[in-house]
């Protein structure tokens, strides 16, 4: 195998593989180093892809259990084959890994399996699983090592009864109960997966809202929807400790009035966020610096203190999103190439794949108020959508925030069917500074979910809605 390259990418998650492919497309001799046998990083193996596979499976089950009869579909006695449920998820992951392997070969990217450690700014050592090491070098390096699950004081993850989302994706049997610490994106997605197949789920959230980093209206609506799905939600509660009892786990916490409480469930799933993963990289052998949160310090070009080394994705500041890492990976490849790419971080959408889905881009109402920016609100419920009524998908709303003087879009927040796809319209509108009036004067197919956005634009612009 070759030992000298133009660019070496460390980590093969969405940021890493997108970066490596773009580097190769631009004519650079490129290699990628991955410590696991499978390419794809957290997203492909234990994150985005397997969770969406399980979310889709459980939504089918939930639809059969709660809505099929209304549609006139009689299924008889409904049951869940839990091993097959998990097996399908695994097959989806394997298909994606196979696709990545193909892309590496197609783009002539050398793949090194092993743990990368910097020997200097110019060389790295790659230690394989069999203990052997090799030294390879490059003109440039791109660090894309991602993140790993975080925890809180008093809660030690043992991967048996006190678990993370990684273990929750491959449980041996369907549990009867689960307590989830954290009501952010990971917590609510895992709650959806298990509650919809009949698991008794309790979410304990420190803040006063679910998905607290998103627009508050989204968290309020999601709480209503979850309550209808029999998910117990404890907001403004502070977890103190968690204990593995052998066959179950007990979580001790303070309620909203600071009274001590406890709850016991088959599993305690810790979903309090993730932290940058830089362990073993031997960054001390380079000029690279870390900030107080363990993230690699970079400039506006995502260049570290070592000028030939860049860093992207979860290992640097910003939202921990797969598509953010992809954008950064391509950005760095083109920057090295002498181009002048651009990323507008405010216009990277956030999505929660519960059902209904939740999606957001741009400013939240809370951010606009905090900054003293004037705005108008256009909000339209899916219950008034003909398409949503036909599909029995009436929960949620589309919400648009716009500038009162010029009508420029400032933010879009959706909770409803296919929100993850609808949000792209907001990204386009804000990227090209389109106005709310521009957006409602174009033609929308009828009946569609996107018409809720047309109505929201009309309301925000002061025109008023037309009931659909």
XYZ file of C-alpha atoms in Angstrom:
468
model
C 0.000 0.000 0.000
C 1.044 3.591 -0.627
C 2.462 5.547 2.308
C 2.576 9.112 0.939
C -0.557 11.049 0.065
C -1.706 14.550 -0.745
C -4.535 14.362 1.803
C -5.341 11.906 4.591
C -8.761 11.982 6.206
C -9.045 10.530 9.714
C -12.542 9.151 10.314
C -15.051 7.800 7.797
C -18.352 9.260 9.008
C -20.440 11.568 6.760
C -17.902 14.386 7.088
C -14.937 12.102 6.514
C -16.186 10.163 3.508
C -17.719 13.249 1.849
C -14.437 15.088 2.306
C -12.347 12.197 0.973
C -14.540 11.818 -2.108
C -14.401 15.548 -2.869
C -10.621 15.558 -2.422
C -10.306 12.698 -4.883
C -12.642 14.430 -7.353
C -10.363 17.469 -7.217
C -7.397 15.324 -8.219
C -5.713 14.726 -4.869
C -4.147 11.413 -3.929
C -6.357 10.617 -0.963
C -6.485 8.129 1.882
C -8.956 7.600 4.692
C -8.213 6.014 8.084
C -10.981 4.281 10.040
C -10.500 2.469 13.346
C -13.526 0.187 12.867
C -13.958 -2.537 10.259
C -17.001 -0.801 8.800
C -16.932 2.602 7.138
C -19.588 5.197 7.871
C -18.883 6.278 11.436
C -21.573 6.799 14.057
C -24.182 8.013 11.566
C -24.169 4.923 9.360
C -23.517 2.292 12.007
C -25.159 3.393 15.270
C -26.794 6.748 14.569
C -28.757 8.339 11.736
C -29.305 5.300 9.538
C -30.212 2.529 12.024
C -32.438 4.848 14.076
C -34.385 5.859 10.970
C -34.779 2.205 10.014
C -36.252 1.434 13.447
C -38.341 4.610 13.462
C -39.890 3.636 10.130
C -40.549 0.081 11.321
C -42.208 1.226 14.537
C -44.299 3.804 12.713
C -45.672 1.060 10.444
C -46.502 -0.983 13.536
C -48.107 2.014 15.244
C -50.187 2.806 12.148
C -51.399 -0.785 11.995
C -52.302 -0.729 15.677
C -54.022 2.657 15.781
C -55.177 3.739 12.301
C -55.663 0.777 10.001
C -59.181 0.052 11.254
C -60.227 3.652 10.457
C -58.987 3.084 6.912
C -61.080 -0.077 6.736
C -58.067 -2.378 6.927
C -58.636 -5.359 9.225
C -55.351 -7.076 10.084
C -56.401 -9.589 12.721
C -54.190 -10.110 15.756
C -51.177 -7.798 15.530
C -47.790 -8.946 16.810
C -44.165 -7.813 16.635
C -41.298 -10.087 15.633
C -38.622 -8.273 17.638
C -35.615 -10.227 16.248
C -36.767 -9.457 12.676
C -37.349 -5.850 13.710
C -33.676 -5.589 14.724
C -32.472 -7.711 11.784
C -34.025 -5.377 9.201
C -32.222 -2.437 10.801
C -28.933 -4.325 10.530
C -29.561 -5.124 6.867
C -30.196 -1.446 6.079
C -26.900 -0.523 7.759
C -25.030 -3.219 5.806
C -26.436 -1.903 2.522
C -25.182 1.592 3.313
C -21.730 0.303 4.277
C -21.531 -1.618 1.014
C -22.347 1.610 -0.814
C -19.516 3.421 0.955
C -17.044 0.650 0.129
C -18.035 0.992 -3.519
C -17.535 4.766 -3.437
C -14.046 4.410 -1.967
C -13.040 2.049 -4.766
C -14.730 4.131 -7.449
C -12.874 7.254 -6.329
C -9.550 5.409 -5.833
C -9.360 6.314 -2.150
C -6.926 4.183 -0.137
C -8.601 2.848 3.015
C -6.525 2.111 6.127
C -8.203 0.148 8.906
C -6.687 1.066 12.243
C -6.282 3.707 14.918
C -4.576 6.899 13.752
C -2.132 8.814 15.987
C -0.140 11.884 15.013
C 3.628 11.490 15.184
C 4.024 15.082 14.007
C 2.179 17.610 11.857
C 3.348 15.625 8.826
C 3.120 11.936 9.808
C 0.679 9.588 11.484
C 0.925 6.056 12.802
C -1.900 3.644 12.005
C -2.229 0.775 14.460
C -4.212 -2.160 13.112
C -6.367 -4.499 15.211
C -3.672 -7.180 15.023
C -1.261 -4.827 16.785
C 0.894 -3.998 13.771
C 1.624 -0.359 12.967
C 2.469 1.527 9.810
C 3.553 5.095 9.229
C 1.931 7.180 6.506
C 2.262 10.846 5.613
C 0.395 13.576 3.766
C 0.690 17.218 2.844
C -2.715 17.895 4.430
C -4.838 16.152 7.051
C -8.550 16.399 7.776
C -9.664 15.238 11.227
C -13.226 13.887 11.172
C -13.279 11.648 14.255
C -16.756 12.669 15.394
C -18.184 12.297 18.876
C -19.318 9.764 21.443
C -22.190 9.705 23.965
C -21.812 11.965 26.997
C -23.182 11.422 30.479
C -23.796 13.444 33.648
C -22.408 13.222 37.205
C -23.871 10.289 39.122
C -24.726 8.300 36.011
C -22.184 5.741 34.818
C -22.932 4.075 31.502
C -22.315 0.325 31.848
C -23.844 -0.675 28.479
C -25.939 -3.328 30.238
C -28.832 -1.678 32.055
C -27.600 1.900 31.880
C -27.187 2.306 28.159
C -26.767 4.770 25.308
C -28.581 4.920 21.983
C -25.920 2.573 20.571
C -26.969 -0.315 22.844
C -30.658 0.602 22.475
C -30.410 -0.174 18.756
C -29.607 -3.834 19.388
C -31.390 -4.940 22.558
C -31.750 -8.740 22.824
C -35.476 -8.586 23.661
C -38.265 -6.053 23.678
C -38.248 -4.397 27.134
C -41.375 -3.673 29.142
C -40.187 -0.284 30.369
C -37.502 2.308 29.728
C -36.550 5.590 31.355
C -34.743 8.071 29.117
C -32.523 10.762 30.608
C -32.713 13.677 28.208
C -35.503 15.038 26.027
C -33.332 16.329 23.196
C -33.211 14.938 19.659
C -31.754 11.529 20.541
C -33.979 11.113 23.585
C -37.264 11.815 21.802
C -36.355 9.671 18.796
C -35.542 6.708 21.021
C -38.740 7.359 22.984
C -40.706 7.175 19.728
C -39.093 3.903 18.689
C -39.930 2.082 21.911
C -43.219 3.702 22.923
C -44.788 2.832 19.566
C -44.173 -0.881 20.107
C -45.749 -0.851 23.550
C -42.801 -0.126 25.846
C -43.657 2.038 28.870
C -41.419 5.079 28.312
C -40.602 7.941 30.688
C -38.509 10.940 29.614
C -36.715 12.967 32.301
C -35.601 16.365 30.977
C -33.607 18.994 32.882
C -35.049 21.948 30.963
C -38.687 23.082 30.828
C -39.255 21.859 27.274
C -38.618 18.890 25.038
C -36.073 19.520 22.230
C -35.024 22.642 24.199
C -32.587 24.008 21.593
C -35.383 24.360 19.012
C -38.281 26.847 18.833
C -40.342 26.494 22.024
C -43.603 26.019 20.113
C -42.181 22.811 18.639
C -41.384 21.380 22.077
C -44.852 22.240 23.395
C -46.563 20.565 20.461
C -44.347 17.488 20.651
C -45.184 17.126 24.346
C -48.914 17.090 23.485
C -48.375 14.480 20.796
C -46.176 12.300 23.026
C -48.728 12.465 25.829
C -51.318 11.024 23.440
C -48.852 8.187 22.757
C -48.691 7.440 26.501
C -45.109 8.679 26.883
C -44.623 10.092 30.370
C -42.722 13.388 30.297
C -41.048 14.935 33.338
C -39.795 18.454 32.591
C -37.592 20.618 34.844
C -36.415 17.474 36.642
C -32.806 16.924 37.715
C -31.325 13.412 37.602
C -29.020 12.692 40.542
C -27.955 9.091 39.958
C -28.676 5.813 38.185
C -28.061 2.293 39.484
C -27.918 -1.059 37.728
C -29.967 -3.499 39.834
C -29.144 -6.518 37.694
C -32.473 -7.071 35.958
C -33.455 -3.398 35.881
C -32.170 0.096 36.694
C -33.275 2.768 39.144
C -32.957 6.489 38.462
C -33.028 8.985 41.328
C -33.982 12.571 40.540
C -35.360 15.818 41.939
C -38.761 16.879 40.633
C -39.709 20.428 39.625
C -40.184 21.292 43.314
C -36.786 19.775 44.233
C -38.395 16.814 46.001
C -36.434 13.536 45.705
C -38.067 10.880 43.514
C -37.065 7.611 41.883
C -38.197 5.424 39.022
C -37.257 1.866 38.095
C -37.357 0.467 34.561
C -35.874 -2.396 32.552
C -33.363 0.021 31.037
C -32.069 3.530 31.666
C -31.121 5.155 28.381
C -28.744 8.116 28.727
C -29.377 10.713 25.997
C -27.822 13.908 27.331
C -25.807 14.754 24.253
C -22.451 13.832 22.794
C -18.852 14.967 23.268
C -15.986 15.364 20.753
C -13.835 12.296 20.261
C -10.097 13.014 20.097
C -8.736 10.280 22.366
C -5.621 8.546 21.071
C -4.968 11.048 18.280
C -1.851 12.267 20.134
C -2.634 15.864 19.275
C 0.108 16.894 21.708
C 2.560 15.938 18.932
C 1.105 18.716 16.789
C 0.342 22.417 17.209
C -3.400 21.647 17.518
C -5.260 23.154 20.479
C -8.514 22.112 22.206
C -11.078 24.429 23.768
C -12.684 24.065 27.209
C -15.237 21.587 25.825
C -12.620 19.329 24.244
C -13.299 20.542 20.702
C -10.508 21.177 18.225
C -9.938 24.908 17.780
C -10.205 26.057 14.154
C -10.401 29.322 12.246
C -13.043 30.356 9.704
C -11.425 28.003 7.175
C -11.689 25.081 9.646
C -7.903 25.144 9.802
C -6.296 24.175 13.119
C -3.277 25.790 14.752
C -1.251 23.399 12.597
C -1.788 25.055 9.202
C -1.773 21.819 7.193
C -4.346 20.117 9.451
C -8.079 20.817 9.272
C -10.934 19.536 11.441
C -14.651 19.112 10.720
C -17.921 17.781 12.108
C -18.663 16.877 15.715
C -15.040 17.331 16.746
C -15.245 21.128 16.184
C -17.651 23.806 17.405
C -21.221 23.924 16.139
C -24.224 21.654 15.855
C -23.500 17.928 15.852
C -25.281 17.072 12.613
C -24.270 14.643 9.886
C -25.151 17.070 7.095
C -23.201 19.872 8.797
C -20.152 17.565 8.801
C -20.685 16.776 5.110
C -20.844 20.470 4.228
C -17.672 21.113 6.198
C -15.875 18.177 4.603
C -16.561 19.495 1.109
C -15.765 23.042 2.258
C -12.295 22.010 3.463
C -11.499 20.006 0.314
C -12.371 22.997 -1.855
C -10.517 25.400 0.455
C -7.327 23.330 0.125
C -7.917 23.448 -3.620
C -7.776 27.265 -3.559
C -11.502 27.787 -4.032
C -13.604 30.079 -1.831
C -16.592 27.980 -0.669
C -19.164 29.268 1.799
C -21.235 27.778 4.632
C -24.095 29.698 6.260
C -24.319 27.908 9.600
C -27.628 29.600 10.436
C -29.176 27.859 7.451
C -28.204 24.306 8.328
C -31.556 22.676 9.164
C -32.193 20.603 12.247
C -34.544 17.615 12.047
C -36.094 15.273 14.610
C -37.370 12.035 13.073
C -40.252 11.368 15.409
C -43.656 11.061 13.771
C -44.821 13.596 13.057
C -41.389 14.888 12.179
C -39.943 18.119 13.551
C -37.761 20.447 11.474
C -36.303 23.892 11.957
C -34.034 26.379 10.194
C -33.064 29.995 10.764
C -33.944 31.993 13.849
C -36.310 30.804 16.565
C -38.789 33.232 18.120
C -36.751 33.165 21.311
C -33.570 34.178 19.464
C -35.308 37.049 17.669
C -36.716 38.366 20.948
C -33.326 38.098 22.630
C -31.667 40.039 19.786
C -34.431 42.641 19.691
C -35.229 41.882 16.043
C -38.783 42.686 14.946
C -40.653 39.875 13.230
C -44.028 38.620 12.076
C -45.426 35.138 12.634
C -47.398 33.011 10.210
C -48.635 29.766 11.739
C -50.957 27.251 10.105
C -52.143 23.919 11.559
C -52.030 20.616 9.703
C -55.549 19.972 11.031
C -56.739 22.520 8.432
C -54.897 20.763 5.600
C -57.004 18.642 3.254
C -54.004 16.389 2.567
C -53.313 15.885 6.257
C -56.966 15.091 6.992
C -57.018 12.532 4.174
C -53.933 10.862 5.673
C -55.131 11.049 9.303
C -52.063 13.183 10.032
C -53.627 16.250 11.624
C -51.123 16.932 14.428
C -48.696 19.837 14.205
C -48.234 23.079 12.307
C -46.042 25.040 9.911
C -44.650 28.283 11.299
C -42.872 31.051 9.404
C -41.044 34.058 10.860
C -40.452 37.029 8.574
C -39.200 40.606 8.614
C -42.124 43.074 8.934
C -40.553 45.711 6.659
C -39.347 43.721 3.669
C -40.916 40.294 4.236
C -37.557 38.501 4.232
C -37.768 35.028 5.781
C -36.068 34.792 9.173
C -36.996 31.314 10.338
C -39.132 28.258 9.603
C -40.329 25.712 12.158
C -42.466 22.705 11.275
C -43.908 19.835 13.262
C -45.981 17.617 11.065
C -45.903 14.919 8.375
C -42.824 15.090 6.099
C -41.419 18.111 7.926
C -37.903 16.805 7.227
C -38.513 17.241 3.495
C -40.583 20.428 3.695
C -37.852 22.308 5.588
C -35.686 22.412 2.444
C -38.049 25.072 1.091
C -37.172 27.318 4.026
C -33.437 26.762 3.497
C -33.736 27.821 -0.157
C -35.922 30.810 0.676
C -33.550 32.139 3.321
C -30.368 31.403 1.378
C -31.614 33.527 -1.524
C -33.413 36.131 0.640
C -36.847 35.422 -0.773
C -39.822 37.195 0.844
C -42.931 35.701 2.426
C -45.029 37.200 -0.394
C -42.764 35.675 -3.051
C -43.210 32.299 -1.389
C -47.009 32.316 -1.254
C -47.505 33.713 -4.774
C -45.955 30.649 -6.428
C -48.237 27.715 -7.221
C -48.479 24.759 -4.827
C -49.946 21.424 -5.891
C -53.240 20.585 -4.176
C -53.679 18.714 -1.958
C -50.193 18.595 -0.441
C -48.568 19.074 2.944
C -46.552 21.964 1.490
C -49.735 24.047 1.264
C -49.488 24.580 5.022
C -46.367 26.632 4.267
C -48.195 28.668 1.618
C -50.841 29.539 4.206
C -48.211 30.362 6.821
C -46.479 32.718 4.371
C -49.799 34.431 3.663
C -50.512 34.925 7.362
C -46.992 36.251 8.031
C -47.296 38.746 5.167
C -50.611 40.053 6.517
C -52.710 38.626 3.672
C -54.583 36.087 5.788
C -55.034 32.385 5.077
C -57.283 30.523 2.666
C -58.665 27.424 4.344
C -57.439 24.296 2.550
